[in-house]
Amino acid sequence: MPKLRIGSRGSQLALWQANHVSALLRARGHEVGIEIIHTTGDKITDVPLAMVGTKGGLGKGIFTKEIEEALAAARVDLAVHSLKDLPTELPPGFEIAAITERQDPRDAFCSRKYAKIEDLPQGARVGTSSLRRQAQLKAIRPDLDIHPLRGNVDTRLRKLEQGEYDAIILASAGLKRLGKTELIKQIIPAEIMCPAAGQGALGIEIREGDAATRQHLEFLNDPAARAATTCERALLNSLGGGCQVPIGAFAEVRNGRLHLDAIVADPDGSKLLRESRDGNLNAPEALGNAVGKTLLSRGGDDILDAVYGRGLAVPPQP
C-alpha cells in the first residue's frame, strides 16, 4: 500500500479529524503522514469571520487555500476539511473524493448556569461569531447581547468558564469529537437553529483526476451524508453565500426521500425566511437549487443585499 500524506490545519479539532481519517486508512494497511498547514483563517483572529476582507481573495476559502496549494504542489495527497469550511465551488484542479459519515449537525448551547436558551436572563451576553447563529438567536430572543467569539474550541470554552459570556453557541459535532461535552446544556433543535451547510461532516479533497488516491478513499464515503451535504451546498451556492453568511441548510434522508430545511435571515433577527421541501434522493443538487431559488424569490435576495450593504459580511467573489 502506498504512503498517503494528509494536509490539515493545526487546530485541536482539525488534527482530531486528520488523525481519525489516518486511523481508518492505517487499518486498511496504508502508511500515513500528516502535514500541518497554517491557513489565512488561522492567522486572522481579531476580525469576525464574516468581515474578513476581499483583499487577495480572502473572502473565499480562508481555511482551505494554503492546504490546496500544498495539494497542487503534491506535498500532500489528500486534505481533510470540516465540510462547512470548504467553498461550495472548488478551484479548478480539485475534487471531493469522499464525505464521511456525519456527526450530529446541530448546534450546541453551552453555559455554566443556564439549561437552555429560554432560561437566559434579559440582556444575557452570548458569544458567537456566526451571523447565522446570531440571526436565529435574535429571532427568538431579540433582547440578547450577542458578542463576537473567535478562537479554537478550548479558547472559546475557557472564555465561557471565566465568565466572559453567559452562554456560547458551538457546533455539537466538534465538541463531541473532542470529548468536551461537559458544558453542553442543550442540543438546539434544527427547527430553532438551522445548522450551517455541511456542518458535522468531513470532506476529503484530492487533486482532480487522481484516480489512485480516489480509489483508496472510496470506503470513507457515506452515501447518505454525501446526498444530504451535496443538497445543502447546492442551496448555499444558489444563494451565492459563503459559510459566514446568515444562511442555514439541513438535509436528511427520510423514508427514502431527501428532506431539506433552509433559512435566510437578517442578522438582527427581524426577518427570517424558512423553506422546507422533499426531493429525489438521487438528485440532491436539484432540490438544493429549487429551494434556493424559492428563498430568493420570497425576498432572500433583499436580505442578503442588505447584509452586504451594511458591511456585515463579504459578498461572494468571482
Tab-separated table of C-alpha atoms in Angstrom:
chain	number	residue	atom	x	y	z
A	1	MET	CA	0.000	0.000	0.000
A	2	PRO	CA	1.354	3.467	-0.884
A	3	LYS	CA	2.057	6.069	1.800
A	4	LEU	CA	-0.620	8.748	1.908
A	5	ARG	CA	0.131	12.286	3.142
A	6	ILE	CA	-2.704	14.254	4.734
A	7	GLY	CA	-2.789	18.059	4.804
A	8	SER	CA	-4.540	19.535	7.843
A	9	ARG	CA	-4.932	22.742	9.800
A	10	GLY	CA	-3.166	22.730	13.155
A	11	SER	CA	-6.108	23.264	15.496
A	12	GLN	CA	-7.004	20.579	18.010
A	13	LEU	CA	-10.225	19.745	16.164
A	14	ALA	CA	-8.597	19.717	12.713
A	15	LEU	CA	-5.903	17.343	13.990
A	16	TRP	CA	-8.532	15.093	15.584
A	17	GLN	CA	-10.219	14.911	12.183
A	18	ALA	CA	-6.955	14.213	10.335
A	19	ASN	CA	-5.960	11.533	12.861
A	20	HIS	CA	-9.427	9.970	12.636
A	21	VAL	CA	-9.085	9.585	8.854
A	22	SER	CA	-5.469	8.490	9.289
A	23	ALA	CA	-6.504	5.673	11.656
A	24	LEU	CA	-9.130	4.439	9.191
A	25	LEU	CA	-6.532	4.408	6.395
A	26	ARG	CA	-3.926	2.673	8.571
A	27	ALA	CA	-6.486	-0.011	9.358
A	28	ARG	CA	-6.556	-0.629	5.614
A	29	GLY	CA	-2.782	-1.107	5.531
A	30	HIS	CA	-1.649	2.374	4.475
A	31	GLU	CA	1.308	4.211	5.912
A	32	VAL	CA	0.026	7.722	6.635
A	33	GLY	CA	1.706	11.032	7.409
A	34	ILE	CA	0.112	14.336	8.472
A	35	GLU	CA	1.444	17.746	7.450
A	36	ILE	CA	0.173	20.715	9.455
A	37	ILE	CA	-0.570	23.739	7.265
A	38	HIS	CA	-1.391	27.175	8.684
A	39	THR	CA	-4.191	28.891	6.775
A	40	THR	CA	-5.225	32.519	6.415
A	41	GLY	CA	-8.252	31.913	8.633
A	42	ASP	CA	-5.992	30.621	11.411
A	43	LYS	CA	-3.803	33.724	11.247
A	44	ILE	CA	-6.618	36.294	11.313
A	45	THR	CA	-8.084	36.006	14.805
A	46	ASP	CA	-9.059	39.583	15.627
A	47	VAL	CA	-11.754	40.027	12.943
A	48	PRO	CA	-15.180	38.322	12.765
A	49	LEU	CA	-15.054	35.694	10.024
A	50	ALA	CA	-17.921	37.272	8.100
A	51	MET	CA	-15.898	40.507	7.914
A	52	VAL	CA	-12.664	39.060	6.537
A	53	GLY	CA	-11.951	41.307	3.561
A	54	THR	CA	-11.661	40.556	-0.109
A	55	LYS	CA	-8.053	41.673	-0.456
A	56	GLY	CA	-6.212	38.861	-2.172
A	57	GLY	CA	-9.429	36.880	-2.386
A	58	LEU	CA	-9.505	36.272	1.372
A	59	GLY	CA	-13.281	36.126	1.475
A	60	LYS	CA	-13.293	32.674	-0.092
A	61	GLY	CA	-11.571	29.564	1.202
A	62	ILE	CA	-9.794	31.263	4.079
A	63	PHE	CA	-9.391	27.898	5.822
A	64	THR	CA	-8.511	25.911	2.694
A	65	LYS	CA	-6.404	27.962	0.258
A	66	GLU	CA	-2.954	27.122	1.643
A	67	ILE	CA	-3.882	23.450	2.018
A	68	GLU	CA	-4.978	23.358	-1.624
A	69	GLU	CA	-1.661	24.935	-2.615
A	70	ALA	CA	0.121	22.049	-0.860
A	71	LEU	CA	-2.163	19.582	-2.667
A	72	ALA	CA	-1.462	21.198	-6.040
A	73	ALA	CA	2.292	21.052	-5.376
A	74	ALA	CA	1.950	17.333	-4.458
A	75	ARG	CA	3.336	17.943	-0.955
A	76	VAL	CA	0.228	16.148	0.311
A	77	ASP	CA	-2.095	13.622	-1.332
A	78	LEU	CA	-5.345	14.494	0.407
A	79	ALA	CA	-6.806	17.154	2.676
A	80	VAL	CA	-9.270	16.611	5.496
A	81	HIS	CA	-11.639	19.562	5.954
A	82	SER	CA	-14.646	20.403	8.055
A	83	LEU	CA	-17.024	20.407	5.103
A	84	LYS	CA	-18.671	23.659	6.192
A	85	ASP	CA	-15.275	25.410	5.712
A	86	LEU	CA	-14.917	24.174	2.129
A	87	PRO	CA	-16.224	26.639	-0.508
A	88	THR	CA	-19.175	25.316	-2.499
A	89	GLU	CA	-17.218	25.806	-5.725
A	90	LEU	CA	-13.773	24.251	-5.568
A	91	PRO	CA	-10.942	25.902	-7.502
A	92	PRO	CA	-10.001	24.163	-10.767
A	93	GLY	CA	-7.848	21.090	-10.229
A	94	PHE	CA	-9.522	19.695	-7.103
A	95	GLU	CA	-12.367	17.328	-6.252
A	96	ILE	CA	-14.099	15.923	-3.181
A	97	ALA	CA	-13.208	12.236	-3.082
A	98	ALA	CA	-15.320	11.357	-0.044
A	99	ILE	CA	-17.713	12.786	2.521
A	100	THR	CA	-17.577	10.820	5.728
A	101	GLU	CA	-20.383	9.593	7.951
A	102	ARG	CA	-21.866	12.653	9.572
A	103	GLN	CA	-21.640	13.532	13.248
A	104	ASP	CA	-24.601	15.432	14.770
A	105	PRO	CA	-25.003	18.538	12.528
A	106	ARG	CA	-26.896	20.620	15.107
A	107	ASP	CA	-25.608	23.490	17.221
A	108	ALA	CA	-24.978	23.218	20.957
A	109	PHE	CA	-25.965	25.708	23.661
A	110	CYS	CA	-23.148	25.798	26.210
A	111	SER	CA	-23.439	27.503	29.577
A	112	ARG	CA	-22.306	27.183	33.185
A	113	LYS	CA	-25.584	28.329	34.714
A	114	TYR	CA	-28.458	28.068	32.246
A	115	ALA	CA	-30.120	24.928	30.888
A	116	LYS	CA	-31.452	26.295	27.600
A	117	ILE	CA	-31.794	29.459	25.506
A	118	GLU	CA	-35.177	30.262	27.015
A	119	ASP	CA	-33.655	30.328	30.533
A	120	LEU	CA	-31.172	33.104	29.759
A	121	PRO	CA	-31.944	36.339	31.635
A	122	GLN	CA	-32.873	39.535	29.827
A	123	GLY	CA	-29.819	41.022	28.101
A	124	ALA	CA	-27.632	37.965	28.679
A	125	ARG	CA	-24.243	38.021	26.949
A	126	VAL	CA	-23.962	35.255	24.326
A	127	GLY	CA	-20.815	34.514	22.327
A	128	THR	CA	-20.766	33.596	18.641
A	129	SER	CA	-19.075	34.962	15.532
A	130	SER	CA	-21.626	33.306	13.241
A	131	LEU	CA	-24.175	35.618	11.611
A	132	ARG	CA	-26.346	32.531	11.020
A	133	ARG	CA	-26.450	31.704	14.740
A	134	GLN	CA	-26.825	35.357	15.726
A	135	ALA	CA	-29.806	35.856	13.401
A	136	GLN	CA	-31.670	32.817	14.711
A	137	LEU	CA	-30.919	33.678	18.342
A	138	LYS	CA	-32.181	37.221	17.810
A	139	ALA	CA	-35.325	35.904	16.100
A	140	ILE	CA	-36.391	34.088	19.277
A	141	ARG	CA	-34.635	36.304	21.855
A	142	PRO	CA	-34.179	39.862	20.494
A	143	ASP	CA	-33.087	41.022	23.960
A	144	LEU	CA	-29.858	39.004	23.980
A	145	ASP	CA	-26.490	40.788	23.835
A	146	ILE	CA	-24.517	38.961	21.120
A	147	HIS	CA	-20.724	39.336	21.182
A	148	PRO	CA	-18.024	38.031	18.806
A	149	LEU	CA	-16.267	34.809	19.800
A	150	ARG	CA	-13.192	33.583	17.902
A	151	GLY	CA	-10.510	31.033	18.672
A	152	ASN	CA	-10.309	27.261	18.842
A	153	VAL	CA	-12.749	25.178	20.870
A	154	ASP	CA	-10.617	25.260	24.036
A	155	THR	CA	-10.240	29.041	23.856
A	156	ARG	CA	-13.982	29.538	23.461
A	157	LEU	CA	-14.859	27.197	26.312
A	158	ARG	CA	-12.261	28.839	28.564
A	159	LYS	CA	-13.828	32.263	27.938
A	160	LEU	CA	-17.202	30.814	28.948
A	161	GLU	CA	-15.755	29.225	32.099
A	162	GLN	CA	-14.057	32.508	33.045
A	163	GLY	CA	-17.421	34.267	32.985
A	164	GLU	CA	-16.916	36.415	29.876
A	165	TYR	CA	-20.208	35.055	28.494
A	166	ASP	CA	-23.432	33.716	29.959
A	167	ALA	CA	-23.574	31.216	27.103
A	168	ILE	CA	-21.844	30.386	23.833
A	169	ILE	CA	-23.042	28.507	20.749
A	170	LEU	CA	-20.764	25.929	19.118
A	171	ALA	CA	-21.191	23.071	16.658
A	172	SER	CA	-22.062	19.982	18.674
A	173	ALA	CA	-20.017	17.785	16.296
A	174	GLY	CA	-16.705	19.377	17.252
A	175	LEU	CA	-17.450	19.204	20.972
A	176	LYS	CA	-18.431	15.541	20.731
A	177	ARG	CA	-15.372	14.648	18.651
A	178	LEU	CA	-13.070	16.244	21.198
A	179	GLY	CA	-14.959	14.787	24.170
A	180	LYS	CA	-15.667	18.280	25.520
A	181	THR	CA	-19.344	17.926	26.273
A	182	GLU	CA	-19.446	18.958	29.968
A	183	LEU	CA	-20.822	22.436	29.238
A	184	ILE	CA	-23.362	21.368	26.603
A	185	LYS	CA	-26.728	22.102	28.189
A	186	GLN	CA	-28.927	21.870	25.083
A	187	ILE	CA	-28.600	20.436	21.601
A	188	ILE	CA	-30.594	23.078	19.758
A	189	PRO	CA	-33.317	21.581	17.532
A	190	ALA	CA	-32.759	22.302	13.837
A	191	GLU	CA	-36.183	23.966	13.627
A	192	ILE	CA	-34.979	26.568	16.151
A	193	MET	CA	-31.440	26.927	14.840
A	194	CYS	CA	-30.912	25.621	11.312
A	195	PRO	CA	-27.301	24.373	11.016
A	196	ALA	CA	-24.667	25.532	8.539
A	197	ALA	CA	-24.447	23.679	5.229
A	198	GLY	CA	-22.167	20.674	5.680
A	199	GLN	CA	-21.884	21.030	9.461
A	200	GLY	CA	-20.817	17.803	11.162
A	201	ALA	CA	-19.373	16.208	8.002
A	202	LEU	CA	-15.772	15.872	6.862
A	203	GLY	CA	-14.833	16.470	3.222
A	204	ILE	CA	-11.790	14.664	1.816
A	205	GLU	CA	-10.265	16.724	-1.004
A	206	ILE	CA	-7.781	15.429	-3.586
A	207	ARG	CA	-6.244	16.567	-6.854
A	208	GLU	CA	-8.733	16.276	-9.684
A	209	GLY	CA	-8.211	13.123	-11.695
A	210	ASP	CA	-6.066	11.369	-9.074
A	211	ALA	CA	-7.844	8.057	-9.619
A	212	ALA	CA	-5.468	6.003	-7.462
A	213	THR	CA	-5.979	8.152	-4.333
A	214	ARG	CA	-9.714	8.402	-5.012
A	215	GLN	CA	-9.911	4.608	-5.064
A	216	HIS	CA	-8.052	4.325	-1.747
A	217	LEU	CA	-10.520	6.757	-0.152
A	218	GLU	CA	-13.702	5.292	-1.621
A	219	PHE	CA	-14.548	3.341	1.540
A	220	LEU	CA	-14.730	6.594	3.545
A	221	ASN	CA	-17.633	7.946	1.503
A	222	ASP	CA	-21.036	7.779	3.219
A	223	PRO	CA	-23.862	7.905	0.626
A	224	ALA	CA	-26.452	9.458	2.985
A	225	ALA	CA	-24.028	12.161	4.162
A	226	ARG	CA	-22.943	12.807	0.574
A	227	ALA	CA	-26.533	13.263	-0.640
A	228	ALA	CA	-27.530	15.498	2.296
A	229	THR	CA	-24.473	17.761	2.180
A	230	THR	CA	-24.491	17.973	-1.624
A	231	CYS	CA	-28.058	19.254	-1.337
A	232	GLU	CA	-27.122	21.773	1.376
A	233	ARG	CA	-24.097	23.041	-0.543
A	234	ALA	CA	-26.195	23.429	-3.707
A	235	LEU	CA	-28.643	25.547	-1.709
A	236	LEU	CA	-25.803	27.705	-0.375
A	237	ASN	CA	-24.296	28.052	-3.838
A	238	SER	CA	-27.630	29.009	-5.399
A	239	LEU	CA	-27.932	31.840	-2.869
A	240	GLY	CA	-24.395	32.994	-3.621
A	241	GLY	CA	-23.454	32.663	0.029
A	242	GLY	CA	-20.291	31.567	1.759
A	243	CYS	CA	-20.108	29.734	5.061
A	244	GLN	CA	-20.087	33.031	7.013
A	245	VAL	CA	-23.386	34.397	5.637
A	246	PRO	CA	-26.712	34.080	7.580
A	247	ILE	CA	-27.941	31.041	5.638
A	248	GLY	CA	-28.839	27.705	7.218
A	249	ALA	CA	-29.350	24.395	5.434
A	250	PHE	CA	-30.137	20.994	6.886
A	251	ALA	CA	-30.937	17.981	4.715
A	252	GLU	CA	-31.611	14.428	5.839
A	253	VAL	CA	-32.884	11.189	4.362
A	254	ARG	CA	-36.490	10.441	5.379
A	255	ASN	CA	-38.263	7.319	4.128
A	256	GLY	CA	-36.086	7.086	1.045
A	257	ARG	CA	-36.577	10.759	0.166
A	258	LEU	CA	-34.350	13.751	0.802
A	259	HIS	CA	-35.824	16.456	3.038
A	260	LEU	CA	-34.299	19.964	3.121
A	261	ASP	CA	-34.941	22.745	5.634
A	262	ALA	CA	-33.304	26.090	4.847
A	263	ILE	CA	-33.323	29.639	6.182
A	264	VAL	CA	-32.104	33.078	5.146
A	265	ALA	CA	-32.130	35.644	7.926
A	266	ASP	CA	-31.220	39.193	8.767
A	267	PRO	CA	-28.511	39.169	11.476
A	268	ASP	CA	-30.709	41.296	13.750
A	269	GLY	CA	-33.412	38.615	13.660
A	270	SER	CA	-36.048	40.959	12.231
A	271	LYS	CA	-36.543	38.901	9.064
A	272	LEU	CA	-36.228	35.134	8.806
A	273	LEU	CA	-37.366	33.207	5.744
A	274	ARG	CA	-37.774	29.447	6.069
A	275	GLU	CA	-38.418	26.918	3.312
A	276	SER	CA	-38.824	23.129	3.512
A	277	ARG	CA	-39.190	20.619	0.709
A	278	ASP	CA	-38.762	16.943	-0.148
A	279	GLY	CA	-36.938	15.740	-3.226
A	280	ASN	CA	-35.387	12.808	-5.031
A	281	LEU	CA	-32.509	11.226	-3.105
A	282	ASN	CA	-30.667	10.763	-6.396
A	283	ALA	CA	-30.963	14.441	-7.372
A	284	PRO	CA	-29.719	16.342	-4.283
A	285	GLU	CA	-28.440	19.346	-6.231
A	286	ALA	CA	-31.818	19.847	-7.915
A	287	LEU	CA	-33.537	20.020	-4.517
A	288	GLY	CA	-30.974	22.478	-3.130
A	289	ASN	CA	-31.190	24.695	-6.197
A	290	ALA	CA	-35.006	24.692	-6.174
A	291	VAL	CA	-35.234	25.689	-2.508
A	292	GLY	CA	-32.573	28.361	-3.010
A	293	LYS	CA	-34.488	29.806	-5.945
A	294	THR	CA	-37.698	29.895	-3.875
A	295	LEU	CA	-35.973	31.675	-0.979
A	296	LEU	CA	-34.551	34.295	-3.345
A	297	SER	CA	-37.974	34.887	-4.893
A	298	ARG	CA	-39.517	35.306	-1.429
A	299	GLY	CA	-37.130	38.102	-0.501
A	300	GLY	CA	-33.900	36.283	0.353
A	301	ASP	CA	-32.043	38.395	-2.211
A	302	ASP	CA	-33.113	41.595	-0.417
A	303	ILE	CA	-31.967	40.240	2.943
A	304	LEU	CA	-28.550	39.229	1.593
A	305	ASP	CA	-28.115	42.521	-0.288
A	306	ALA	CA	-28.837	44.356	2.978
A	307	VAL	CA	-26.292	42.209	4.859
A	308	TYR	CA	-23.593	43.008	2.293
A	309	GLY	CA	-24.703	46.639	2.048
A	310	ARG	CA	-24.296	47.122	5.795
A	311	GLY	CA	-20.820	45.629	5.627
A	312	LEU	CA	-21.762	42.728	7.913
A	313	ALA	CA	-20.326	40.137	5.538
A	314	VAL	CA	-18.174	39.986	2.444
A	315	PRO	CA	-20.170	39.460	-0.775
A	316	PRO	CA	-19.225	36.447	-2.902
A	317	GLN	CA	-16.163	36.995	-5.065
A	318	PRO	CA	-15.822	35.780	-8.656
